[in-house]
Each structure stands twice: as C-alpha cells, then as structure tokens.
PDB file of C-alpha atoms in Angstrom:
ATOM      1  CA  LYS M 359       0.000   0.000   0.000  1.00  0.00           C
ATOM      2  CA  GLN M 360       1.248   3.475  -0.863  1.00  0.00           C
ATOM      3  CA  GLU M 361       2.392   5.504   2.108  1.00  0.00           C
ATOM      4  CA  VAL M 362       3.128   9.213   1.962  1.00  0.00           C
ATOM      5  CA  THR M 363       5.207  10.983   4.590  1.00  0.00           C
ATOM      6  CA  GLN M 364       5.762  14.687   5.079  1.00  0.00           C
ATOM      7  CA  ILE M 365       8.532  16.155   7.159  1.00  0.00           C
ATOM      8  CA  PRO M 366       8.541  18.355   9.149  1.00  0.00           C
ATOM      9  CA  ALA M 367       5.040  18.277  10.624  1.00  0.00           C
ATOM     10  CA  ALA M 368       5.303  21.961  11.492  1.00  0.00           C
ATOM     11  CA  LEU M 369       7.606  24.782  10.470  1.00  0.00           C
ATOM     12  CA  SER M 370       7.920  28.419  11.535  1.00  0.00           C
ATOM     13  CA  VAL M 371       9.996  30.876   9.533  1.00  0.00           C
ATOM     14  CA  PRO M 372      10.436  34.662   9.505  1.00  0.00           C
ATOM     15  CA  GLU M 373       8.930  36.566   6.623  1.00  0.00           C
ATOM     16  CA  GLY M 374      11.123  36.732   3.538  1.00  0.00           C
ATOM     17  CA  GLU M 375      12.886  33.450   4.113  1.00  0.00           C
ATOM     18  CA  ASN M 376      13.061  30.761   1.452  1.00  0.00           C
ATOM     19  CA  LEU M 377      11.925  27.330   2.593  1.00  0.00           C
ATOM     20  CA  VAL M 378      11.587  23.727   1.480  1.00  0.00           C
ATOM     21  CA  LEU M 379       8.875  21.253   2.375  1.00  0.00           C
ATOM     22  CA  ASN M 380       9.528  17.549   1.919  1.00  0.00           C
ATOM     23  CA  CYS M 381       7.351  14.678   0.799  1.00  0.00           C
ATOM     24  CA  SER M 382       8.295  11.032   0.368  1.00  0.00           C
ATOM     25  CA  PHE M 383       6.294   8.088  -0.947  1.00  0.00           C
ATOM     26  CA  THR M 384       6.930   4.372  -0.873  1.00  0.00           C
ATOM     27  CA  ASP M 385       5.755   3.185  -4.300  1.00  0.00           C
ATOM     28  CA  SER M 386       7.228   4.927  -7.341  1.00  0.00           C
ATOM     29  CA  ALA M 387       4.490   3.629  -9.687  1.00  0.00           C
ATOM     30  CA  ILE M 388       2.535   6.869  -9.780  1.00  0.00           C
ATOM     31  CA  TYR M 389       0.749   8.911 -12.433  1.00  0.00           C
ATOM     32  CA  ASN M 390       1.354  12.226 -10.726  1.00  0.00           C
ATOM     33  CA  LEU M 391       2.031  14.058  -7.490  1.00  0.00           C
ATOM     34  CA  GLN M 392       0.059  17.072  -6.319  1.00  0.00           C
ATOM     35  CA  TRP M 393       0.789  19.721  -3.736  1.00  0.00           C
ATOM     36  CA  PHE M 394      -2.224  21.261  -1.993  1.00  0.00           C
ATOM     37  CA  ARG M 395      -2.721  24.103   0.400  1.00  0.00           C
ATOM     38  CA  GLN M 396      -5.283  23.846   3.203  1.00  0.00           C
ATOM     39  CA  ASP M 397      -6.334  26.836   5.274  1.00  0.00           C
ATOM     40  CA  PRO M 398      -7.988  26.272   8.673  1.00  0.00           C
ATOM     41  CA  GLY M 399     -11.617  25.249   8.235  1.00  0.00           C
ATOM     42  CA  LYS M 400     -11.312  25.369   4.481  1.00  0.00           C
ATOM     43  CA  GLY M 401     -10.997  22.918   1.644  1.00  0.00           C
ATOM     44  CA  LEU M 402      -7.919  21.996  -0.317  1.00  0.00           C
ATOM     45  CA  THR M 403      -6.541  24.179  -3.069  1.00  0.00           C
ATOM     46  CA  SER M 404      -4.357  22.556  -5.695  1.00  0.00           C
ATOM     47  CA  LEU M 405      -1.045  24.397  -6.037  1.00  0.00           C
ATOM     48  CA  LEU M 406       0.984  22.295  -8.426  1.00  0.00           C
ATOM     49  CA  LEU M 407       0.670  18.973 -10.202  1.00  0.00           C
ATOM     50  CA  ILE M 408       3.722  17.139 -11.480  1.00  0.00           C
ATOM     51  CA  GLN M 409       3.198  14.314 -13.913  1.00  0.00           C
ATOM     52  CA  SER M 410       5.356  11.217 -13.466  1.00  0.00           C
ATOM     53  CA  SER M 411       7.334  12.104 -16.587  1.00  0.00           C
ATOM     54  CA  GLN M 412       8.181  15.592 -15.300  1.00  0.00           C
ATOM     55  CA  ARG M 413      10.951  16.708 -12.953  1.00  0.00           C
ATOM     56  CA  GLU M 414       9.513  19.994 -11.741  1.00  0.00           C
ATOM     57  CA  GLN M 415       6.723  22.521 -11.996  1.00  0.00           C
ATOM     58  CA  THR M 416       6.716  26.212 -11.171  1.00  0.00           C
ATOM     59  CA  SER M 417       3.975  28.643 -10.300  1.00  0.00           C
ATOM     60  CA  GLY M 418       4.969  32.090  -9.140  1.00  0.00           C
ATOM     61  CA  ARG M 419       7.052  31.781  -5.972  1.00  0.00           C
ATOM     62  CA  LEU M 420       6.412  28.034  -5.787  1.00  0.00           C
ATOM     63  CA  ASN M 421       8.569  25.334  -7.320  1.00  0.00           C
ATOM     64  CA  ALA M 422       7.890  21.637  -6.914  1.00  0.00           C
ATOM     65  CA  SER M 423      10.324  18.910  -7.870  1.00  0.00           C
ATOM     66  CA  LEU M 424       9.816  15.198  -8.303  1.00  0.00           C
ATOM     67  CA  ASP M 425      12.348  12.392  -8.112  1.00  0.00           C
ATOM     68  CA  LYS M 426      10.133   9.404  -8.800  1.00  0.00           C
ATOM     69  CA  SER M 427      12.873   6.781  -8.575  1.00  0.00           C
ATOM     70  CA  SER M 428      13.781   7.805  -5.039  1.00  0.00           C
ATOM     71  CA  GLY M 429      10.185   8.496  -4.021  1.00  0.00           C
ATOM     72  CA  ARG M 430      10.720  12.137  -3.114  1.00  0.00           C
ATOM     73  CA  SER M 431       9.242  15.519  -3.858  1.00  0.00           C
ATOM     74  CA  THR M 432      10.027  18.971  -2.526  1.00  0.00           C
ATOM     75  CA  LEU M 433       8.019  22.165  -2.519  1.00  0.00           C
ATOM     76  CA  TYR M 434      10.193  25.271  -2.539  1.00  0.00           C
ATOM     77  CA  ILE M 435       8.619  28.552  -1.475  1.00  0.00           C
ATOM     78  CA  ALA M 436      10.633  31.666  -2.238  1.00  0.00           C
ATOM     79  CA  ALA M 437      10.463  34.898  -0.248  1.00  0.00           C
ATOM     80  CA  SER M 438       7.821  33.618   2.157  1.00  0.00           C
ATOM     81  CA  GLN M 439       4.950  35.891   3.206  1.00  0.00           C
ATOM     82  CA  PRO M 440       2.530  35.744   6.170  1.00  0.00           C
ATOM     83  CA  GLY M 441      -0.216  34.880   3.679  1.00  0.00           C
ATOM     84  CA  ASP M 442       1.640  31.645   2.935  1.00  0.00           C
ATOM     85  CA  SER M 443       0.768  30.382   6.426  1.00  0.00           C
ATOM     86  CA  ALA M 444      -1.300  27.226   5.949  1.00  0.00           C
ATOM     87  CA  THR M 445      -0.994  23.458   5.937  1.00  0.00           C
ATOM     88  CA  TYR M 446       0.636  22.031   2.841  1.00  0.00           C
ATOM     89  CA  LEU M 447      -0.330  18.544   1.728  1.00  0.00           C
ATOM     90  CA  CYS M 448       1.236  16.347  -0.883  1.00  0.00           C
ATOM     91  CA  ALA M 449      -0.641  13.518  -2.554  1.00  0.00           C
ATOM     92  CA  VAL M 450       0.244  10.871  -5.122  1.00  0.00           C
ATOM     93  CA  ARG M 451      -1.964   9.179  -7.679  1.00  0.00           C
ATOM     94  CA  PRO M 452      -0.925   5.514  -7.937  1.00  0.00           C
ATOM     95  CA  GLN M 453      -0.992   3.703 -11.249  1.00  0.00           C
ATOM     96  CA  THR M 454      -2.995   0.826  -9.770  1.00  0.00           C
ATOM     97  CA  GLY M 455      -6.071   0.512  -7.599  1.00  0.00           C
ATOM     98  CA  ALA M 456      -8.878   3.041  -7.142  1.00  0.00           C
ATOM     99  CA  ASN M 457      -8.790   6.436  -8.824  1.00  0.00           C
ATOM    100  CA  ASN M 458      -7.844   8.163  -5.617  1.00  0.00           C
ATOM    101  CA  LEU M 459      -5.000  10.168  -4.182  1.00  0.00           C
ATOM    102  CA  PHE M 460      -2.878   9.024  -1.259  1.00  0.00           C
ATOM    103  CA  PHE M 461      -2.188  11.937   1.053  1.00  0.00           C
ATOM    104  CA  GLY M 462       0.521  12.795   3.519  1.00  0.00           C
ATOM    105  CA  THR M 463      -0.428  14.272   6.890  1.00  0.00           C
ATOM    106  CA  GLY M 464       0.837  17.690   5.914  1.00  0.00           C
ATOM    107  CA  THR M 465       3.286  20.348   7.045  1.00  0.00           C
ATOM    108  CA  ARG M 466       1.809  23.259   8.993  1.00  0.00           C
ATOM    109  CA  LEU M 467       3.688  26.393   7.941  1.00  0.00           C
ATOM    110  CA  THR M 468       3.697  29.617   9.929  1.00  0.00           C
ATOM    111  CA  VAL M 469       5.364  32.679   8.424  1.00  0.00           C
ATOM    112  CA  ILE M 470       6.108  35.231  11.123  1.00  0.00           C
ATOM    113  CA  PRO M 471       5.841  38.909  10.115  1.00  0.00           C
TER     114      PRO M 471
ATOM    115  CA  ASN V 418     -18.145  29.959 -10.476  1.00  0.00           C
ATOM    116  CA  ALA V 419     -19.071  27.730  -7.496  1.00  0.00           C
ATOM    117  CA  GLY V 420     -16.811  24.713  -8.226  1.00  0.00           C
ATOM    118  CA  VAL V 421     -17.473  21.991  -5.637  1.00  0.00           C
ATOM    119  CA  THR V 422     -20.105  22.768  -3.004  1.00  0.00           C
ATOM    120  CA  GLN V 423     -20.731  20.677   0.094  1.00  0.00           C
ATOM    121  CA  THR V 424     -23.750  20.865   2.370  1.00  0.00           C
ATOM    122  CA  PRO V 425     -24.059  21.057   5.297  1.00  0.00           C
ATOM    123  CA  LYS V 426     -20.874  22.671   6.608  1.00  0.00           C
ATOM    124  CA  PHE V 427     -21.352  21.435  10.168  1.00  0.00           C
ATOM    125  CA  ARG V 428     -23.486  18.748  11.763  1.00  0.00           C
ATOM    126  CA  VAL V 429     -23.801  17.092  15.146  1.00  0.00           C
ATOM    127  CA  LEU V 430     -25.448  13.677  15.331  1.00  0.00           C
ATOM    128  CA  LYS V 431     -26.278  11.261  18.083  1.00  0.00           C
ATOM    129  CA  THR V 432     -25.105   7.672  17.798  1.00  0.00           C
ATOM    130  CA  GLY V 433     -27.502   5.708  15.612  1.00  0.00           C
ATOM    131  CA  GLN V 434     -28.899   8.669  13.711  1.00  0.00           C
ATOM    132  CA  SER V 435     -28.697   8.842   9.950  1.00  0.00           C
ATOM    133  CA  MET V 436     -27.822  11.670   7.603  1.00  0.00           C
ATOM    134  CA  THR V 437     -26.822  12.454   4.037  1.00  0.00           C
ATOM    135  CA  LEU V 438     -24.023  14.733   2.936  1.00  0.00           C
ATOM    136  CA  LEU V 439     -24.483  16.396  -0.427  1.00  0.00           C
ATOM    137  CA  CYS V 440     -21.752  17.270  -2.893  1.00  0.00           C
ATOM    138  CA  ALA V 441     -22.512  19.277  -6.018  1.00  0.00           C
ATOM    139  CA  GLN V 442     -20.109  20.289  -8.781  1.00  0.00           C
ATOM    140  CA  ASP V 443     -20.743  22.602 -11.692  1.00  0.00           C
ATOM    141  CA  MET V 444     -17.674  21.754 -13.768  1.00  0.00           C
ATOM    142  CA  ASN V 445     -19.210  18.811 -15.651  1.00  0.00           C
ATOM    143  CA  HIS V 446     -16.625  16.475 -14.143  1.00  0.00           C
ATOM    144  CA  GLU V 447     -16.980  12.744 -14.624  1.00  0.00           C
ATOM    145  CA  TYR V 448     -15.171  11.628 -11.487  1.00  0.00           C
ATOM    146  CA  MET V 449     -16.285  12.409  -7.944  1.00  0.00           C
ATOM    147  CA  TYR V 450     -14.821  11.303  -4.611  1.00  0.00           C
ATOM    148  CA  TRP V 451     -15.574  11.316  -0.894  1.00  0.00           C
ATOM    149  CA  TYR V 452     -12.650  11.503   1.540  1.00  0.00           C
ATOM    150  CA  ARG V 453     -12.452  11.779   5.301  1.00  0.00           C
ATOM    151  CA  GLN V 454      -9.736  13.639   7.193  1.00  0.00           C
ATOM    152  CA  ASP V 455      -8.797  12.680  10.736  1.00  0.00           C
ATOM    153  CA  PRO V 456      -6.149  14.210  13.019  1.00  0.00           C
ATOM    154  CA  GLY V 457      -2.695  12.770  12.415  1.00  0.00           C
ATOM    155  CA  MET V 458      -3.803  10.951   9.279  1.00  0.00           C
ATOM    156  CA  GLY V 459      -3.893  11.889   5.647  1.00  0.00           C
ATOM    157  CA  LEU V 460      -7.148  12.123   3.769  1.00  0.00           C
ATOM    158  CA  ARG V 461      -8.545   8.671   3.055  1.00  0.00           C
ATOM    159  CA  LEU V 462     -10.900   7.709   0.240  1.00  0.00           C
ATOM    160  CA  ILE V 463     -14.337   6.435   1.287  1.00  0.00           C
ATOM    161  CA  HIS V 464     -16.119   5.935  -2.034  1.00  0.00           C
ATOM    162  CA  TYR V 465     -15.786   7.291  -5.524  1.00  0.00           C
ATOM    163  CA  SER V 466     -17.687   7.460  -8.801  1.00  0.00           C
ATOM    164  CA  VAL V 467     -16.425   7.428 -12.355  1.00  0.00           C
ATOM    165  CA  GLY V 468     -19.721   8.566 -13.857  1.00  0.00           C
ATOM    166  CA  GLU V 469     -23.449   8.960 -13.403  1.00  0.00           C
ATOM    167  CA  GLY V 470     -25.003   5.811 -11.968  1.00  0.00           C
ATOM    168  CA  THR V 471     -21.681   4.219 -10.978  1.00  0.00           C
ATOM    169  CA  THR V 472     -19.986   4.005  -7.592  1.00  0.00           C
ATOM    170  CA  ALA V 473     -17.080   2.068  -6.125  1.00  0.00           C
ATOM    171  CA  LYS V 474     -15.511   1.458  -2.726  1.00  0.00           C
ATOM    172  CA  GLY V 475     -12.391   3.210  -1.630  1.00  0.00           C
ATOM    173  CA  GLU V 476     -10.036   2.584   1.253  1.00  0.00           C
ATOM    174  CA  VAL V 477     -12.483   3.018   4.172  1.00  0.00           C
ATOM    175  CA  PRO V 478     -16.035   2.336   2.907  1.00  0.00           C
ATOM    176  CA  ASP V 479     -17.557   0.564   5.917  1.00  0.00           C
ATOM    177  CA  GLY V 480     -20.539   2.353   7.465  1.00  0.00           C
ATOM    178  CA  TYR V 481     -21.121   4.575   4.428  1.00  0.00           C
ATOM    179  CA  ASN V 482     -23.209   4.399   1.277  1.00  0.00           C
ATOM    180  CA  VAL V 483     -23.163   6.627  -1.784  1.00  0.00           C
ATOM    181  CA  SER V 484     -25.278   7.440  -4.796  1.00  0.00           C
ATOM    182  CA  ARG V 485     -24.652   9.294  -8.052  1.00  0.00           C
ATOM    183  CA  LEU V 486     -28.067   9.670  -9.670  1.00  0.00           C
ATOM    184  CA  LYS V 487     -27.096  12.878 -11.433  1.00  0.00           C
ATOM    185  CA  LYS V 488     -23.708  13.674 -12.900  1.00  0.00           C
ATOM    186  CA  GLN V 489     -23.343  16.845 -10.865  1.00  0.00           C
ATOM    187  CA  ASN V 490     -24.270  15.353  -7.480  1.00  0.00           C
ATOM    188  CA  PHE V 491     -22.603  12.773  -5.253  1.00  0.00           C
ATOM    189  CA  LEU V 492     -24.328  11.858  -1.982  1.00  0.00           C
ATOM    190  CA  LEU V 493     -22.685  10.255   1.037  1.00  0.00           C
ATOM    191  CA  GLY V 494     -24.997   8.525   3.508  1.00  0.00           C
ATOM    192  CA  LEU V 495     -24.482   7.387   7.063  1.00  0.00           C
ATOM    193  CA  GLU V 496     -27.273   4.949   7.961  1.00  0.00           C
ATOM    194  CA  SER V 497     -26.409   4.545  11.643  1.00  0.00           C
ATOM    195  CA  ALA V 498     -23.788   7.034  12.773  1.00  0.00           C
ATOM    196  CA  ALA V 499     -21.041   5.951  15.169  1.00  0.00           C
ATOM    197  CA  PRO V 500     -18.560   8.080  17.162  1.00  0.00           C
ATOM    198  CA  SER V 501     -15.764   6.661  14.953  1.00  0.00           C
ATOM    199  CA  GLN V 502     -17.325   8.562  12.061  1.00  0.00           C
ATOM    200  CA  THR V 503     -16.569  11.892  13.702  1.00  0.00           C
ATOM    201  CA  SER V 504     -14.391  13.524  11.067  1.00  0.00           C
ATOM    202  CA  VAL V 505     -14.130  16.187   8.411  1.00  0.00           C
ATOM    203  CA  TYR V 506     -15.530  14.981   5.107  1.00  0.00           C
ATOM    204  CA  PHE V 507     -14.297  16.311   1.787  1.00  0.00           C
ATOM    205  CA  CYS V 508     -15.783  15.873  -1.621  1.00  0.00           C
ATOM    206  CA  ALA V 509     -13.687  16.232  -4.746  1.00  0.00           C
ATOM    207  CA  SER V 510     -14.234  16.039  -8.467  1.00  0.00           C
ATOM    208  CA  SER V 511     -12.023  15.723 -11.502  1.00  0.00           C
ATOM    209  CA  TYR V 512     -12.242  15.641 -15.261  1.00  0.00           C
ATOM    210  CA  VAL V 513     -10.951  12.830 -17.409  1.00  0.00           C
ATOM    211  CA  LEU V 514      -8.396  13.404 -20.121  1.00  0.00           C
ATOM    212  CA  VAL V 515      -8.321  10.224 -22.146  1.00  0.00           C
ATOM    213  CA  GLY V 516      -4.731   9.080 -22.371  1.00  0.00           C
ATOM    214  CA  LEU V 517      -3.589  11.831 -20.039  1.00  0.00           C
ATOM    215  CA  VAL V 518      -4.300  10.409 -16.616  1.00  0.00           C
ATOM    216  CA  GLY V 519      -1.286  12.238 -15.279  1.00  0.00           C
ATOM    217  CA  LYS V 520      -3.093  15.548 -15.681  1.00  0.00           C
ATOM    218  CA  ASN V 521      -6.112  14.524 -13.586  1.00  0.00           C
ATOM    219  CA  ILE V 522      -6.343  17.418 -11.101  1.00  0.00           C
ATOM    220  CA  GLN V 523      -8.838  16.980  -8.269  1.00  0.00           C
ATOM    221  CA  TYR V 524     -10.866  19.972  -7.072  1.00  0.00           C
ATOM    222  CA  PHE V 525     -12.075  19.944  -3.479  1.00  0.00           C
ATOM    223  CA  GLY V 526     -15.045  21.329  -1.603  1.00  0.00           C
ATOM    224  CA  ALA V 527     -14.742  23.236   1.675  1.00  0.00           C
ATOM    225  CA  GLY V 528     -15.589  20.193   3.802  1.00  0.00           C
ATOM    226  CA  THR V 529     -18.278  19.080   6.233  1.00  0.00           C
ATOM    227  CA  ARG V 530     -17.344  18.865   9.897  1.00  0.00           C
ATOM    228  CA  LEU V 531     -19.335  16.030  11.497  1.00  0.00           C
ATOM    229  CA  SER V 532     -19.443  15.149  15.177  1.00  0.00           C
ATOM    230  CA  VAL V 533     -21.155  11.983  16.381  1.00  0.00           C
ATOM    231  CA  LEU V 534     -21.888  11.925  20.102  1.00  0.00           C
TER     232      LEU V 534
END
C-alpha cells in the first residue's frame, strides 16, 4: 500500500525566508504528485501537479520537484509571506487501484511577520 | 463559479442517527470522490464514482453508502452514525483526459465537519 510521509510536521519561519517542504512516498508507480494548500476550516486548493514524466513545476514563488525513482518531492517557497501560512499537503496518484490520491499528513507552515 | 459545493458545513449527530451529505459540482466532471480527514492521518478515500449511476468502494467504505443519480451530485450517507465517524468529510471532483491520466487534477469542496456523540 502506498504511504506518503511529510517532514517536518510543522515549520515556523520569519517573513522573507526561502523554505523547502519535503514529501516522500513508498511506491514509485505513480501517475502524478500534487501539492495542496489547506487553510484552517477550508478545503484543499491545488497548487501544483507534477506528472510522473516531469521533474519539476513552477507557479509564481512556488517550485515543486519530483524524483520518482527515489520516491521524493520537494516544494520550494521563495520569499515567504505571512499569507503563505497554511498546511501544505502532498498527494500521489498511484498507477494501480482506485482512482484516488494518497495523502501525507501535511506540514503546517507559519510565516512570522 | 461555485466549483465543488458541500452541504451542510457542520453537523452534530447522536449515535444511531442517519444523515446524508451532499456534494454538487458545476464543472461537468466525470469523477467524484468522498474523503475523510482525521487528526494525524492523511485524507482517506471512502467511495468514488467514475460517472453517473456508478460508484465504487475506496479505502475506508464501511458504514457509508453513496449514490450518483445525477452527474453533478454525489451523496454520502451514514445509515447509523457511530462516534468513529466523527471527522471532516471532503468531496472532490475531476475531469478525465483520455490518455492523459497524469493531468487529472482533483478539485475539493470546503468540507463538512461532522461530530457523532
């Protein structure tokens, strides 16, 4: 069964700092990996999707990388802002089984003004 | 542009009561999903649907039933609620790109917070 792990569970950084969030998964047979943002009491917002054939995706200050063979992904956030404070979830779509995503437990990010 | 809408947002039930959670999407998506989110655990799939009139079990289906009578709606039912079903429930939907499964982005609703006493 696919297992997804995110480290650290929580992270606090001062405003303006660059930071990296980590995600690892146990089975490299995936279609894609997605990074989501979740605000307290809110739903999930898709930030970036990396297909299995891709190495990275960029959107604004966000850059996500994927190393499928080693089962790792990173989300890089440049010049962090207080508005970036949220929980960040990564999820993988396996190539077998149900059409669902397997989620990590998330990293809670706090950007201190 | 509503996207994925879940009702209700909050609900408190007593053990043994029944209820239905409604998910509606206006993006004409084929696929719809119900997940639950519990503290310290990632979201887990309960049931999903690949089209109108079809449903399938996910990772944690016990105690739940679903129906997809209309393409835009996906209902999650609890026939006899138990305290273990206290959770936040998320609905999601996605389109299908034939031959491009890798681009299947899921769009999520805001969630339903359910407490079973």
